[in-house]
Amino acid sequence: MSKYHHGDVRNVLLQQAENILIDEGPAGLSLRRLARLTGVSEAAPYRHFDGKDGILAAVAISAFERFAEQLEIAAASTENHEERVMALGAAYVQFAVENPQHFRLIFGRERPPLDQYPELRDAADNAFDVLQRAVTSVDRKAEMTLTEAATAYNRALAAWSRAHGIAMLVIDGMIVPPADQELSNFVLGLLAEDLTIPASA
Amino acid sequence: MSKYHHGDVRNVLLQQAENILIDEGPAGLSLRRLARLTGVSEAAPYRHFDGKDGILAAVAISAFERFAEQLEIAAASTENHEERVMALGAAYVQFAVENPQHFRLIFGRERPPLDQYPELRDAADNAFDVLQRAVTSVDRKAEMTLTEAATAYNRALAAWSRAHGIAMLVIDGMIVPPADQELSNFVLGLLAEDLTIPASA
DNA sequence: TTTCTTATGTTAACTTCGTTAACATTAAAG
DNA sequence: CTTTAATGTTAACGAAGTTAACATAAGAAA
């Protein structure tokens, strides 16, 4: 049995790290345990990653990529602007609910600093670009004044914030989506809610 | 110099814990360091708190209380429902921006489990009750049908989600509020934004 | 092929951490 | 005054992140 150079340690570590992250979160992801589970020495991970942050960064990058994919799919699902914003919001929340630990990783405090991991920064920027493009592109053919552009940007922020808030509150258990309803319908309802005062008292 | 029973260890520990939390977050709050900074033995904190979670719970409780206070002040600032919702949202975000570590503590994953700290649960419930009452009480004198009540609840969730999303994204640095504008104005603008399609292209 | 260099792996150590046990001292209750 | 509970101490355990020192394998250079 050859102990040295099994050849795929990096990928195995990454996959195992992903598994641990999914059912225990970044807190439960200890390098030593990861090494033991992978069947490798406790210092081996340091040959492939820049310590714990390095592993978290790698996982976060792939999480950002999958996140961006889902958003792009949603953005491409319709030509109508309003529907697109709604679909994006629903996809945003759905990703968070289906991948709560990944979502927390890419938005939370245990995410390694973006300025220390350029690839991580790129992955993050890309995801948000997808969002912003899809929300702000009401009509790509129209010329926009500066004011209109600013408004579009604000609309993107507002939409993003709403979806993000719902996602966070749902995965933190502060909002419990009704069991008798599709999650996406519930989310769509919330997204469509505006806060102007209703007609009746 | 009397080393034993200096009398106020619990409060000093709490205050010091608060200080550490503010500029390093829960991750940097180590019990041993806390004890050292407080000038007490490394096991002393265990006489006053239920381990690390106990200290975090205590800090979180006071954070929830201050949070609820701010929200109540905002809720009482106007009789108009729409203005009240806006004021609440602005206060919500302002608390998060002024106390990012506390905000993260009470909403994040390092918050001790609510079901293990009843006082923490109460503090949390109280804060959210303040929110929900202020948002849903359009007109307390009017009788509401079930449907109207459900709508009111949804409106509360929508408002809460928006404010929460803005708060999170701002303190995480994903949204950078414009420097040439009051934070509250920026937030109010975002809160008022609705996502129906604009008239012009 | 043989040698040198680099990548990859191992073991062992260092520091810090949370937590608990065993013991010491003080304050308060009886 | 005596007893007891509260509050403090030191010392230890196991786990963690990280690094240094060393070992082996793979590939380039000779």
Tab-separated table of C-alpha atoms (C1' of nucleotides) in Angstrom:
chain	number	residue	atom	x	y	z
A	1	MET	CA	0.000	0.000	0.000
A	2	SER	CA	1.515	3.255	-1.137
A	3	LYS	CA	0.993	5.876	1.515
A	4	TYR	CA	2.659	8.744	-0.248
A	5	HIS	CA	1.234	10.694	-3.135
A	6	HIS	CA	-2.183	9.141	-3.493
A	7	GLY	CA	-2.607	11.853	-6.043
A	8	ASP	CA	-6.038	13.252	-5.353
A	9	VAL	CA	-5.732	14.491	-1.814
A	10	ARG	CA	-6.721	18.036	-2.634
A	11	ASN	CA	-10.009	17.094	-4.230
A	12	VAL	CA	-10.851	14.525	-1.595
A	13	LEU	CA	-10.188	17.102	1.116
A	14	LEU	CA	-12.407	19.597	-0.637
A	15	GLN	CA	-15.255	17.142	-1.050
A	16	GLN	CA	-15.005	16.036	2.553
A	17	ALA	CA	-14.852	19.646	3.715
A	18	GLU	CA	-18.033	20.291	1.774
A	19	ASN	CA	-19.746	17.368	3.483
A	20	ILE	CA	-18.729	18.525	6.925
A	21	LEU	CA	-19.762	22.070	6.160
A	22	ILE	CA	-23.173	20.985	4.992
A	23	ASP	CA	-24.151	19.244	8.168
A	24	GLU	CA	-22.167	21.121	10.772
A	25	GLY	CA	-21.281	24.511	9.416
A	26	PRO	CA	-17.860	26.130	9.361
A	27	ALA	CA	-17.592	25.855	13.146
A	28	GLY	CA	-17.572	22.071	12.988
A	29	LEU	CA	-15.070	22.033	10.207
A	30	SER	CA	-11.805	21.346	11.968
A	31	LEU	CA	-8.700	20.777	9.911
A	32	ARG	CA	-7.584	17.900	12.081
A	33	ARG	CA	-10.906	16.142	11.855
A	34	LEU	CA	-11.016	16.780	8.148
A	35	ALA	CA	-7.593	15.174	7.816
A	36	ARG	CA	-8.603	12.183	9.904
A	37	LEU	CA	-11.818	11.648	7.937
A	38	THR	CA	-9.890	11.901	4.717
A	39	GLY	CA	-7.428	9.320	6.000
A	40	VAL	CA	-4.445	11.557	5.717
A	41	SER	CA	-2.033	13.019	8.239
A	42	GLU	CA	-3.088	16.014	10.266
A	43	ALA	CA	-0.650	18.340	8.573
A	44	ALA	CA	-1.312	17.212	5.020
A	45	PRO	CA	-4.047	19.771	4.303
A	46	TYR	CA	-1.478	22.519	4.705
A	47	ARG	CA	0.289	21.237	1.593
A	48	HIS	CA	-2.833	21.918	-0.467
A	49	PHE	CA	-4.498	24.852	1.200
A	50	ASP	CA	-3.525	28.027	2.927
A	51	GLY	CA	-4.724	26.806	6.294
A	52	LYS	CA	-8.333	26.773	7.364
A	53	ASP	CA	-9.201	30.019	5.606
A	54	GLY	CA	-7.787	28.579	2.426
A	55	ILE	CA	-10.173	25.646	2.554
A	56	LEU	CA	-13.116	27.837	3.437
A	57	ALA	CA	-12.218	30.132	0.559
A	58	ALA	CA	-12.164	27.224	-1.867
A	59	VAL	CA	-15.550	26.010	-0.692
A	60	ALA	CA	-16.936	29.536	-0.792
A	61	ILE	CA	-15.759	30.010	-4.360
A	62	SER	CA	-17.617	26.971	-5.604
A	63	ALA	CA	-20.636	28.036	-3.587
A	64	PHE	CA	-20.605	31.443	-5.245
A	65	GLU	CA	-20.362	29.775	-8.625
A	66	ARG	CA	-23.365	27.557	-8.041
A	67	PHE	CA	-25.244	30.508	-6.628
A	68	ALA	CA	-24.522	32.589	-9.726
A	69	GLU	CA	-25.619	29.708	-11.941
A	70	GLN	CA	-28.984	29.462	-10.241
A	71	LEU	CA	-29.475	33.197	-10.504
A	72	GLU	CA	-28.632	33.175	-14.201
A	73	ILE	CA	-31.117	30.412	-14.837
A	74	ALA	CA	-33.799	32.406	-13.077
A	75	ALA	CA	-32.857	35.569	-14.912
A	76	ALA	CA	-33.150	33.798	-18.228
A	77	SER	CA	-36.537	32.321	-17.420
A	78	THR	CA	-38.523	35.287	-18.665
A	79	GLU	CA	-38.241	38.419	-20.744
A	80	ASN	CA	-40.582	40.427	-18.589
A	81	HIS	CA	-38.705	42.649	-16.215
A	82	GLU	CA	-41.010	42.405	-13.256
A	83	GLU	CA	-41.316	38.666	-13.574
A	84	ARG	CA	-37.557	38.432	-13.847
A	85	VAL	CA	-37.010	40.347	-10.638
A	86	MET	CA	-39.476	38.081	-8.895
A	87	ALA	CA	-37.913	34.935	-10.310
A	88	LEU	CA	-34.502	36.141	-9.201
A	89	GLY	CA	-35.712	36.793	-5.705
A	90	ALA	CA	-37.316	33.387	-5.494
A	91	ALA	CA	-34.174	31.704	-6.791
A	92	TYR	CA	-32.097	33.678	-4.334
A	93	VAL	CA	-34.146	32.499	-1.388
A	94	GLN	CA	-34.399	29.000	-2.723
A	95	PHE	CA	-30.641	28.697	-2.947
A	96	ALA	CA	-30.366	29.890	0.644
A	97	VAL	CA	-32.956	27.409	1.862
A	98	GLU	CA	-31.473	24.501	-0.047
A	99	ASN	CA	-27.898	25.389	0.877
A	100	PRO	CA	-28.128	27.235	4.171
A	101	GLN	CA	-24.572	26.529	5.215
A	102	HIS	CA	-23.160	27.636	1.893
A	103	PHE	CA	-25.291	30.725	1.970
A	104	ARG	CA	-24.101	31.569	5.449
A	105	LEU	CA	-20.541	30.891	4.439
A	106	ILE	CA	-20.555	33.277	1.515
A	107	PHE	CA	-22.330	36.027	3.428
A	108	GLY	CA	-21.272	35.470	6.989
A	109	ARG	CA	-18.321	36.418	9.069
A	110	GLU	CA	-16.452	33.155	8.760
A	111	ARG	CA	-15.992	33.847	5.093
A	112	PRO	CA	-12.298	34.501	4.538
A	113	PRO	CA	-11.482	38.147	3.747
A	114	LEU	CA	-12.128	38.919	0.081
A	115	ASP	CA	-8.964	40.956	-0.246
A	116	GLN	CA	-6.834	37.974	0.675
A	117	TYR	CA	-8.394	35.651	-1.873
A	118	PRO	CA	-8.734	37.334	-5.265
A	119	GLU	CA	-10.542	34.368	-6.772
A	120	LEU	CA	-13.072	34.581	-3.994
A	121	ARG	CA	-13.556	38.258	-4.668
A	122	ASP	CA	-14.063	37.531	-8.359
A	123	ALA	CA	-16.616	34.839	-7.629
A	124	ALA	CA	-18.506	37.203	-5.353
A	125	ASP	CA	-18.414	40.080	-7.806
A	126	ASN	CA	-19.646	37.857	-10.577
A	127	ALA	CA	-22.657	36.662	-8.603
A	128	PHE	CA	-23.668	40.197	-7.761
A	129	ASP	CA	-23.145	41.357	-11.302
A	130	VAL	CA	-25.617	38.757	-12.462
A	131	LEU	CA	-28.098	40.053	-9.968
A	132	GLN	CA	-27.617	43.668	-10.764
A	133	ARG	CA	-27.699	43.234	-14.514
A	134	ALA	CA	-30.888	41.241	-14.366
A	135	VAL	CA	-32.639	43.690	-12.089
A	136	THR	CA	-31.516	46.916	-13.698
A	137	SER	CA	-31.908	45.971	-17.322
A	138	VAL	CA	-35.461	47.079	-17.767
A	139	ASP	CA	-34.884	47.828	-21.386
A	140	ARG	CA	-31.378	47.507	-22.670
A	141	LYS	CA	-32.142	49.421	-25.824
A	142	ALA	CA	-33.189	52.590	-24.061
A	143	GLU	CA	-30.705	55.301	-23.297
A	144	MET	CA	-30.739	56.201	-19.661
A	145	THR	CA	-30.173	59.536	-18.044
A	146	LEU	CA	-27.999	59.662	-14.971
A	147	THR	CA	-31.027	59.938	-12.752
A	148	GLU	CA	-32.640	56.948	-14.367
A	149	ALA	CA	-29.474	54.938	-13.931
A	150	ALA	CA	-29.350	55.858	-10.264
A	151	THR	CA	-32.958	54.855	-9.890
A	152	ALA	CA	-32.293	51.547	-11.562
A	153	TYR	CA	-29.407	50.936	-9.206
A	154	ASN	CA	-31.594	51.697	-6.222
A	155	ARG	CA	-34.233	49.358	-7.496
A	156	ALA	CA	-31.647	46.633	-7.743
A	157	LEU	CA	-30.500	47.258	-4.190
A	158	ALA	CA	-34.073	47.245	-2.932
A	159	ALA	CA	-34.866	43.963	-4.638
A	160	TRP	CA	-31.647	42.407	-3.495
A	161	SER	CA	-32.167	43.524	0.079
A	162	ARG	CA	-35.627	42.082	0.242
A	163	ALA	CA	-34.589	38.731	-1.079
A	164	HIS	CA	-31.559	38.680	1.167
A	165	GLY	CA	-33.589	39.542	4.235
A	166	ILE	CA	-36.128	36.837	3.539
A	167	ALA	CA	-33.370	34.316	2.927
A	168	MET	CA	-31.564	35.165	6.136
A	169	LEU	CA	-34.642	35.215	8.311
A	170	VAL	CA	-35.929	31.959	6.887
A	171	ILE	CA	-32.724	29.999	7.326
A	172	ASP	CA	-32.274	31.455	10.790
A	173	GLY	CA	-35.732	30.237	11.695
A	174	MET	CA	-37.063	33.691	12.455
A	175	ILE	CA	-39.548	33.362	9.620
A	176	VAL	CA	-41.267	30.015	9.249
A	177	PRO	CA	-42.727	29.616	5.766
A	178	PRO	CA	-46.252	28.172	5.867
A	179	ALA	CA	-46.208	24.427	5.408
A	180	ASP	CA	-49.297	24.406	3.186
A	181	GLN	CA	-47.694	26.519	0.512
A	182	GLU	CA	-44.869	26.198	-1.957
A	183	LEU	CA	-41.828	28.064	-0.726
A	184	SER	CA	-41.545	29.934	-3.981
A	185	ASN	CA	-45.137	31.123	-3.791
A	186	PHE	CA	-44.612	32.327	-0.277
A	187	VAL	CA	-41.482	34.177	-1.307
A	188	LEU	CA	-43.110	35.636	-4.384
A	189	GLY	CA	-45.921	36.934	-2.227
A	190	LEU	CA	-43.523	38.630	0.114
A	191	LEU	CA	-41.491	40.089	-2.702
A	192	ALA	CA	-44.574	41.549	-4.325
A	193	GLU	CA	-45.774	43.123	-1.115
A	194	ASP	CA	-45.366	46.852	-1.147
A	195	LEU	CA	-45.676	48.987	1.917
A	196	THR	CA	-47.947	51.734	0.734
A	197	ILE	CA	-50.938	52.075	2.952
A	198	PRO	CA	-53.909	49.866	2.050
A	199	ALA	CA	-57.220	51.382	0.987
A	200	SER	CA	-59.392	50.203	3.844
A	201	ALA	CA	-58.658	50.655	7.517
B	1	MET	CA	-4.688	43.280	48.616
B	2	SER	CA	-7.671	41.024	48.863
B	3	LYS	CA	-7.716	38.685	45.903
B	4	TYR	CA	-10.857	36.829	46.794
B	5	HIS	CA	-14.381	38.121	46.405
B	6	HIS	CA	-13.730	41.460	44.809
B	7	GLY	CA	-17.463	41.526	44.613
B	8	ASP	CA	-18.183	42.703	41.107
B	9	VAL	CA	-16.534	40.084	38.944
B	10	ARG	CA	-19.686	39.220	37.072
B	11	ASN	CA	-20.362	42.741	35.920
B	12	VAL	CA	-16.744	43.434	35.090
B	13	LEU	CA	-16.607	40.256	33.028
B	14	LEU	CA	-19.760	41.242	31.198
B	15	GLN	CA	-18.508	44.723	30.434
B	16	GLN	CA	-15.157	43.412	29.265
B	17	ALA	CA	-16.875	40.770	27.152
B	18	GLU	CA	-18.920	43.516	25.548
B	19	ASN	CA	-15.749	45.448	24.741
B	20	ILE	CA	-14.078	42.458	23.173
B	21	LEU	CA	-17.191	41.591	21.220
B	22	ILE	CA	-17.465	45.088	19.840
B	23	ASP	CA	-14.061	45.168	18.260
B	24	GLU	CA	-13.418	41.516	17.509
B	25	GLY	CA	-16.710	39.717	17.335
B	26	PRO	CA	-17.668	36.515	19.125
B	27	ALA	CA	-14.789	34.677	17.487
B	28	GLY	CA	-12.222	36.793	19.285
B	29	LEU	CA	-14.005	36.461	22.589
B	30	SER	CA	-12.072	33.745	24.354
B	31	LEU	CA	-12.931	32.948	27.933
B	32	ARG	CA	-9.320	32.721	28.921
B	33	ARG	CA	-8.432	36.041	27.401
B	34	LEU	CA	-11.492	37.580	28.950
B	35	ALA	CA	-10.383	36.295	32.343
B	36	ARG	CA	-6.867	37.594	31.851
B	37	LEU	CA	-8.051	41.030	30.782
B	38	THR	CA	-10.380	41.166	33.736
B	39	GLY	CA	-7.490	40.299	36.012
B	40	VAL	CA	-9.040	37.149	37.320
B	41	SER	CA	-8.135	33.482	37.131
B	42	GLU	CA	-8.900	31.571	33.971
B	43	ALA	CA	-11.575	29.458	35.589
B	44	ALA	CA	-13.324	32.253	37.442
B	45	PRO	CA	-15.838	33.060	34.666
B	46	TYR	CA	-17.323	29.603	35.115
B	47	ARG	CA	-18.476	30.624	38.597
B	48	HIS	CA	-20.621	33.357	37.076
B	49	PHE	CA	-21.651	32.078	33.692
B	50	ASP	CA	-22.624	28.839	32.074
B	51	GLY	CA	-19.456	28.661	30.004
B	52	LYS	CA	-18.920	30.621	26.851
B	53	ASP	CA	-22.493	30.293	25.649
B	54	GLY	CA	-23.629	31.675	28.959
B	55	ILE	CA	-21.635	34.831	28.479
B	56	LEU	CA	-22.730	35.213	24.892
B	57	ALA	CA	-26.320	34.721	25.978
B	58	ALA	CA	-25.990	37.458	28.585
B	59	VAL	CA	-24.522	39.865	26.066
B	60	ALA	CA	-27.158	38.924	23.516
B	61	ILE	CA	-29.942	39.565	25.986
B	62	SER	CA	-28.810	43.106	26.661
B	63	ALA	CA	-28.336	43.627	22.942
B	64	PHE	CA	-31.902	42.517	22.268
B	65	GLU	CA	-33.118	44.880	24.949
B	66	ARG	CA	-31.347	47.889	23.496
B	67	PHE	CA	-32.541	46.872	20.038
B	68	ALA	CA	-36.134	46.719	21.211
B	69	GLU	CA	-35.780	50.118	22.892
B	70	GLN	CA	-34.618	51.737	19.683
B	71	LEU	CA	-37.453	50.157	17.769
B	72	GLU	CA	-40.006	51.347	20.290
B	73	ILE	CA	-38.691	54.867	20.088
B	74	ALA	CA	-38.994	54.782	16.311
B	75	ALA	CA	-42.465	53.261	16.490
B	76	ALA	CA	-43.619	56.005	18.816
B	77	SER	CA	-42.227	58.769	16.631
B	78	THR	CA	-45.321	59.100	14.470
B	79	GLU	CA	-48.970	58.188	14.307
B	80	ASN	CA	-48.991	57.662	10.591
B	81	HIS	CA	-48.721	54.022	9.709
B	82	GLU	CA	-46.600	54.359	6.624
B	83	GLU	CA	-44.223	56.768	8.290
B	84	ARG	CA	-44.012	54.437	11.244
B	85	VAL	CA	-43.022	51.501	9.098
B	86	MET	CA	-40.364	53.621	7.460
B	87	ALA	CA	-39.070	54.920	10.765
B	88	LEU	CA	-38.898	51.394	12.099
B	89	GLY	CA	-36.926	50.207	9.117
B	90	ALA	CA	-34.506	53.084	9.422
B	91	ALA	CA	-34.058	52.446	13.140
B	92	TYR	CA	-33.553	48.757	12.463
B	93	VAL	CA	-30.768	49.427	9.995
B	94	GLN	CA	-29.282	52.151	12.125
B	95	PHE	CA	-28.989	49.817	15.080
B	96	ALA	CA	-27.267	47.277	12.881
B	97	VAL	CA	-24.826	49.832	11.517
B	98	GLU	CA	-24.038	51.297	14.914
B	99	ASN	CA	-23.780	47.908	16.604
B	100	PRO	CA	-22.774	45.482	13.879
B	101	GLN	CA	-21.305	42.903	16.227
B	102	HIS	CA	-24.344	42.920	18.470
B	103	PHE	CA	-26.595	42.673	15.465
B	104	ARG	CA	-24.659	39.726	14.142
B	105	LEU	CA	-24.658	38.128	17.556
B	106	ILE	CA	-28.412	38.246	17.982
B	107	PHE	CA	-29.102	37.035	14.448
B	108	GLY	CA	-26.130	34.887	13.638
B	109	ARG	CA	-25.164	31.349	14.280
B	110	GLU	CA	-22.943	31.986	17.275
B	111	ARG	CA	-25.976	33.096	19.207
B	112	PRO	CA	-26.588	30.461	21.872
B	113	PRO	CA	-29.661	28.271	21.267
B	114	LEU	CA	-32.829	30.055	22.323
B	115	ASP	CA	-34.287	26.947	23.890
B	116	GLN	CA	-31.397	26.700	26.297
B	117	TYR	CA	-31.666	30.261	27.521
B	118	PRO	CA	-35.285	31.192	28.260
B	119	GLU	CA	-34.382	34.792	29.069
B	120	LEU	CA	-32.728	35.067	25.698
B	121	ARG	CA	-35.826	33.695	24.036
B	122	ASP	CA	-37.966	36.213	25.872
B	123	ALA	CA	-35.720	39.080	24.864
B	124	ALA	CA	-35.869	37.968	21.245
B	125	ASP	CA	-39.629	37.498	21.251
B	126	ASN	CA	-40.123	40.901	22.797
B	127	ALA	CA	-38.070	42.661	20.135
B	128	PHE	CA	-40.005	41.002	17.351
B	129	ASP	CA	-43.308	41.700	19.014
B	130	VAL	CA	-42.472	45.375	19.024
B	131	LEU	CA	-41.747	45.169	15.321
B	132	GLN	CA	-44.802	43.227	14.415
B	133	ARG	CA	-47.199	45.296	16.476
B	134	ALA	CA	-45.896	48.517	15.009
B	135	VAL	CA	-46.096	47.295	11.445
B	136	THR	CA	-49.400	45.504	11.587
B	137	SER	CA	-51.380	48.013	13.627
B	138	VAL	CA	-52.691	50.075	10.781
B	139	ASP	CA	-55.751	50.965	12.736
B	140	ARG	CA	-56.222	49.234	16.019
B	141	LYS	CA	-59.858	50.232	16.269
B	142	ALA	CA	-60.874	48.447	13.105
B	143	GLU	CA	-62.015	44.865	13.223
B	144	MET	CA	-60.046	42.690	10.872
B	145	THR	CA	-61.182	39.723	8.904
B	146	LEU	CA	-58.945	36.686	8.805
B	147	THR	CA	-57.772	37.593	5.352
B	148	GLU	CA	-56.949	41.108	6.417
B	149	ALA	CA	-55.015	39.798	9.381
B	150	ALA	CA	-53.045	37.493	7.142
B	151	THR	CA	-52.333	40.385	4.816
B	152	ALA	CA	-51.170	42.505	7.720
B	153	TYR	CA	-48.881	39.726	8.834
B	154	ASN	CA	-47.425	39.425	5.382
B	155	ARG	CA	-46.867	43.138	5.233
B	156	ALA	CA	-44.991	42.923	8.504
B	157	LEU	CA	-42.816	40.139	7.183
B	158	ALA	CA	-42.128	42.030	3.985
B	159	ALA	CA	-41.119	45.173	5.834
B	160	TRP	CA	-39.022	43.252	8.275
B	161	SER	CA	-37.274	41.324	5.527
B	162	ARG	CA	-36.370	44.448	3.644
B	163	ALA	CA	-34.912	46.184	6.640
B	164	HIS	CA	-33.086	43.055	7.676
B	165	GLY	CA	-31.627	42.550	4.235
B	166	ILE	CA	-30.402	46.114	4.014
B	167	ALA	CA	-28.916	45.862	7.484
B	168	MET	CA	-27.101	42.640	6.715
B	169	LEU	CA	-25.778	43.720	3.367
B	170	VAL	CA	-24.596	47.057	4.692
B	171	ILE	CA	-22.725	45.687	7.690
B	172	ASP	CA	-21.241	42.962	5.533
B	173	GLY	CA	-19.961	45.615	3.175
B	174	MET	CA	-21.887	44.295	0.194
B	175	ILE	CA	-23.842	47.525	0.015
B	176	VAL	CA	-21.892	50.715	0.566
B	177	PRO	CA	-24.200	53.576	1.482
B	178	PRO	CA	-23.360	56.760	-0.431
B	179	ALA	CA	-21.060	59.005	1.574
B	180	ASP	CA	-22.839	62.185	0.511
B	181	GLN	CA	-26.129	61.180	2.065
B	182	GLU	CA	-27.484	60.569	5.519
B	183	LEU	CA	-27.713	56.865	6.201
B	184	SER	CA	-31.334	57.180	7.226
B	185	ASN	CA	-32.237	58.922	3.995
B	186	PHE	CA	-30.533	56.239	1.990
B	187	VAL	CA	-32.370	53.554	3.910
B	188	LEU	CA	-35.692	55.324	3.650
B	189	GLY	CA	-35.230	55.566	-0.083
B	190	LEU	CA	-34.570	51.864	-0.364
B	191	LEU	CA	-37.478	50.977	1.870
B	192	ALA	CA	-39.844	53.079	-0.182
B	193	GLU	CA	-38.714	51.554	-3.436
B	194	ASP	CA	-41.305	49.272	-4.887
B	195	LEU	CA	-40.591	46.891	-7.687
B	196	THR	CA	-43.454	47.513	-9.996
B	197	ILE	CA	-42.262	48.363	-13.448
B	198	PRO	CA	-41.544	52.047	-14.049
B	199	ALA	CA	-43.565	54.024	-16.562
B	200	SER	CA	-40.856	54.989	-19.007
B	201	ALA	CA	-38.366	52.628	-20.579
C	1	DT	C1'	20.357	5.950	-16.142
C	2	DT	C1'	21.675	8.847	-12.393
C	3	DT	C1'	21.272	12.995	-9.865
C	4	DC	C1'	19.044	17.037	-8.203
C	5	DT	C1'	15.034	19.551	-7.152
C	6	DT	C1'	10.472	20.060	-5.929
C	7	DA	C1'	6.032	18.431	-4.474
C	8	DT	C1'	3.812	15.901	-1.209
C	9	DG	C1'	3.433	13.391	2.872
C	10	DT	C1'	4.568	12.292	7.947
C	11	DT	C1'	5.532	12.982	12.930
C	12	DA	C1'	6.214	15.899	16.708
C	13	DA	C1'	5.998	19.964	18.856
C	14	DC	C1'	4.075	24.684	20.359
C	15	DT	C1'	0.384	27.667	21.660
C	16	DT	C1'	-4.392	28.642	22.641
C	17	DC	C1'	-8.762	27.228	23.664
C	18	DG	C1'	-13.112	25.361	26.516
C	19	DT	C1'	-13.985	22.815	30.346
C	20	DT	C1'	-13.687	20.347	34.639
C	21	DA	C1'	-11.730	18.572	39.012
C	22	DA	C1'	-9.581	19.405	43.312
C	23	DC	C1'	-8.550	22.545	46.534
C	24	DA	C1'	-8.605	27.376	49.188
C	25	DT	C1'	-10.807	31.250	51.145
C	26	DT	C1'	-14.344	34.245	52.239
C	27	DA	C1'	-19.147	35.601	53.393
C	28	DA	C1'	-23.323	34.546	55.245
C	29	DA	C1'	-26.657	31.547	57.837
C	30	DG	C1'	-27.573	28.687	61.679
D	1	DC	C1'	-18.888	30.103	66.786
D	2	DT	C1'	-19.664	26.704	63.494
D	3	DT	C1'	-21.247	25.221	59.304
D	4	DT	C1'	-22.211	25.864	54.629
D	5	DA	C1'	-22.567	27.938	50.275
D	6	DA	C1'	-20.432	31.134	47.194
D	7	DT	C1'	-16.465	32.487	45.015
D	8	DG	C1'	-11.868	32.176	43.987
D	9	DT	C1'	-7.473	29.490	42.732
D	10	DT	C1'	-4.257	26.079	40.288
D	11	DA	C1'	-3.651	22.117	37.471
D	12	DA	C1'	-4.989	19.106	34.219
D	13	DC	C1'	-7.437	17.039	29.904
D	14	DG	C1'	-8.514	16.886	25.191
D	15	DA	C1'	-9.052	19.337	20.898
D	16	DA	C1'	-7.820	22.826	17.850
D	17	DG	C1'	-4.599	25.694	14.270
D	18	DT	C1'	-0.142	25.991	12.894
D	19	DT	C1'	4.727	25.216	11.995
D	20	DA	C1'	9.281	22.878	11.895
D	21	DA	C1'	11.977	18.994	10.841
D	22	DC	C1'	12.213	15.101	8.423
D	23	DA	C1'	10.925	11.312	4.685
D	24	DT	C1'	9.591	9.842	0.234
D	25	DA	C1'	8.133	10.062	-4.312
D	26	DA	C1'	7.987	12.210	-9.122
D	27	DG	C1'	9.878	14.621	-12.591
D	28	DA	C1'	13.548	17.503	-14.714
D	29	DA	C1'	18.431	17.863	-15.768
D	30	DA	C1'	22.759	15.864	-16.364
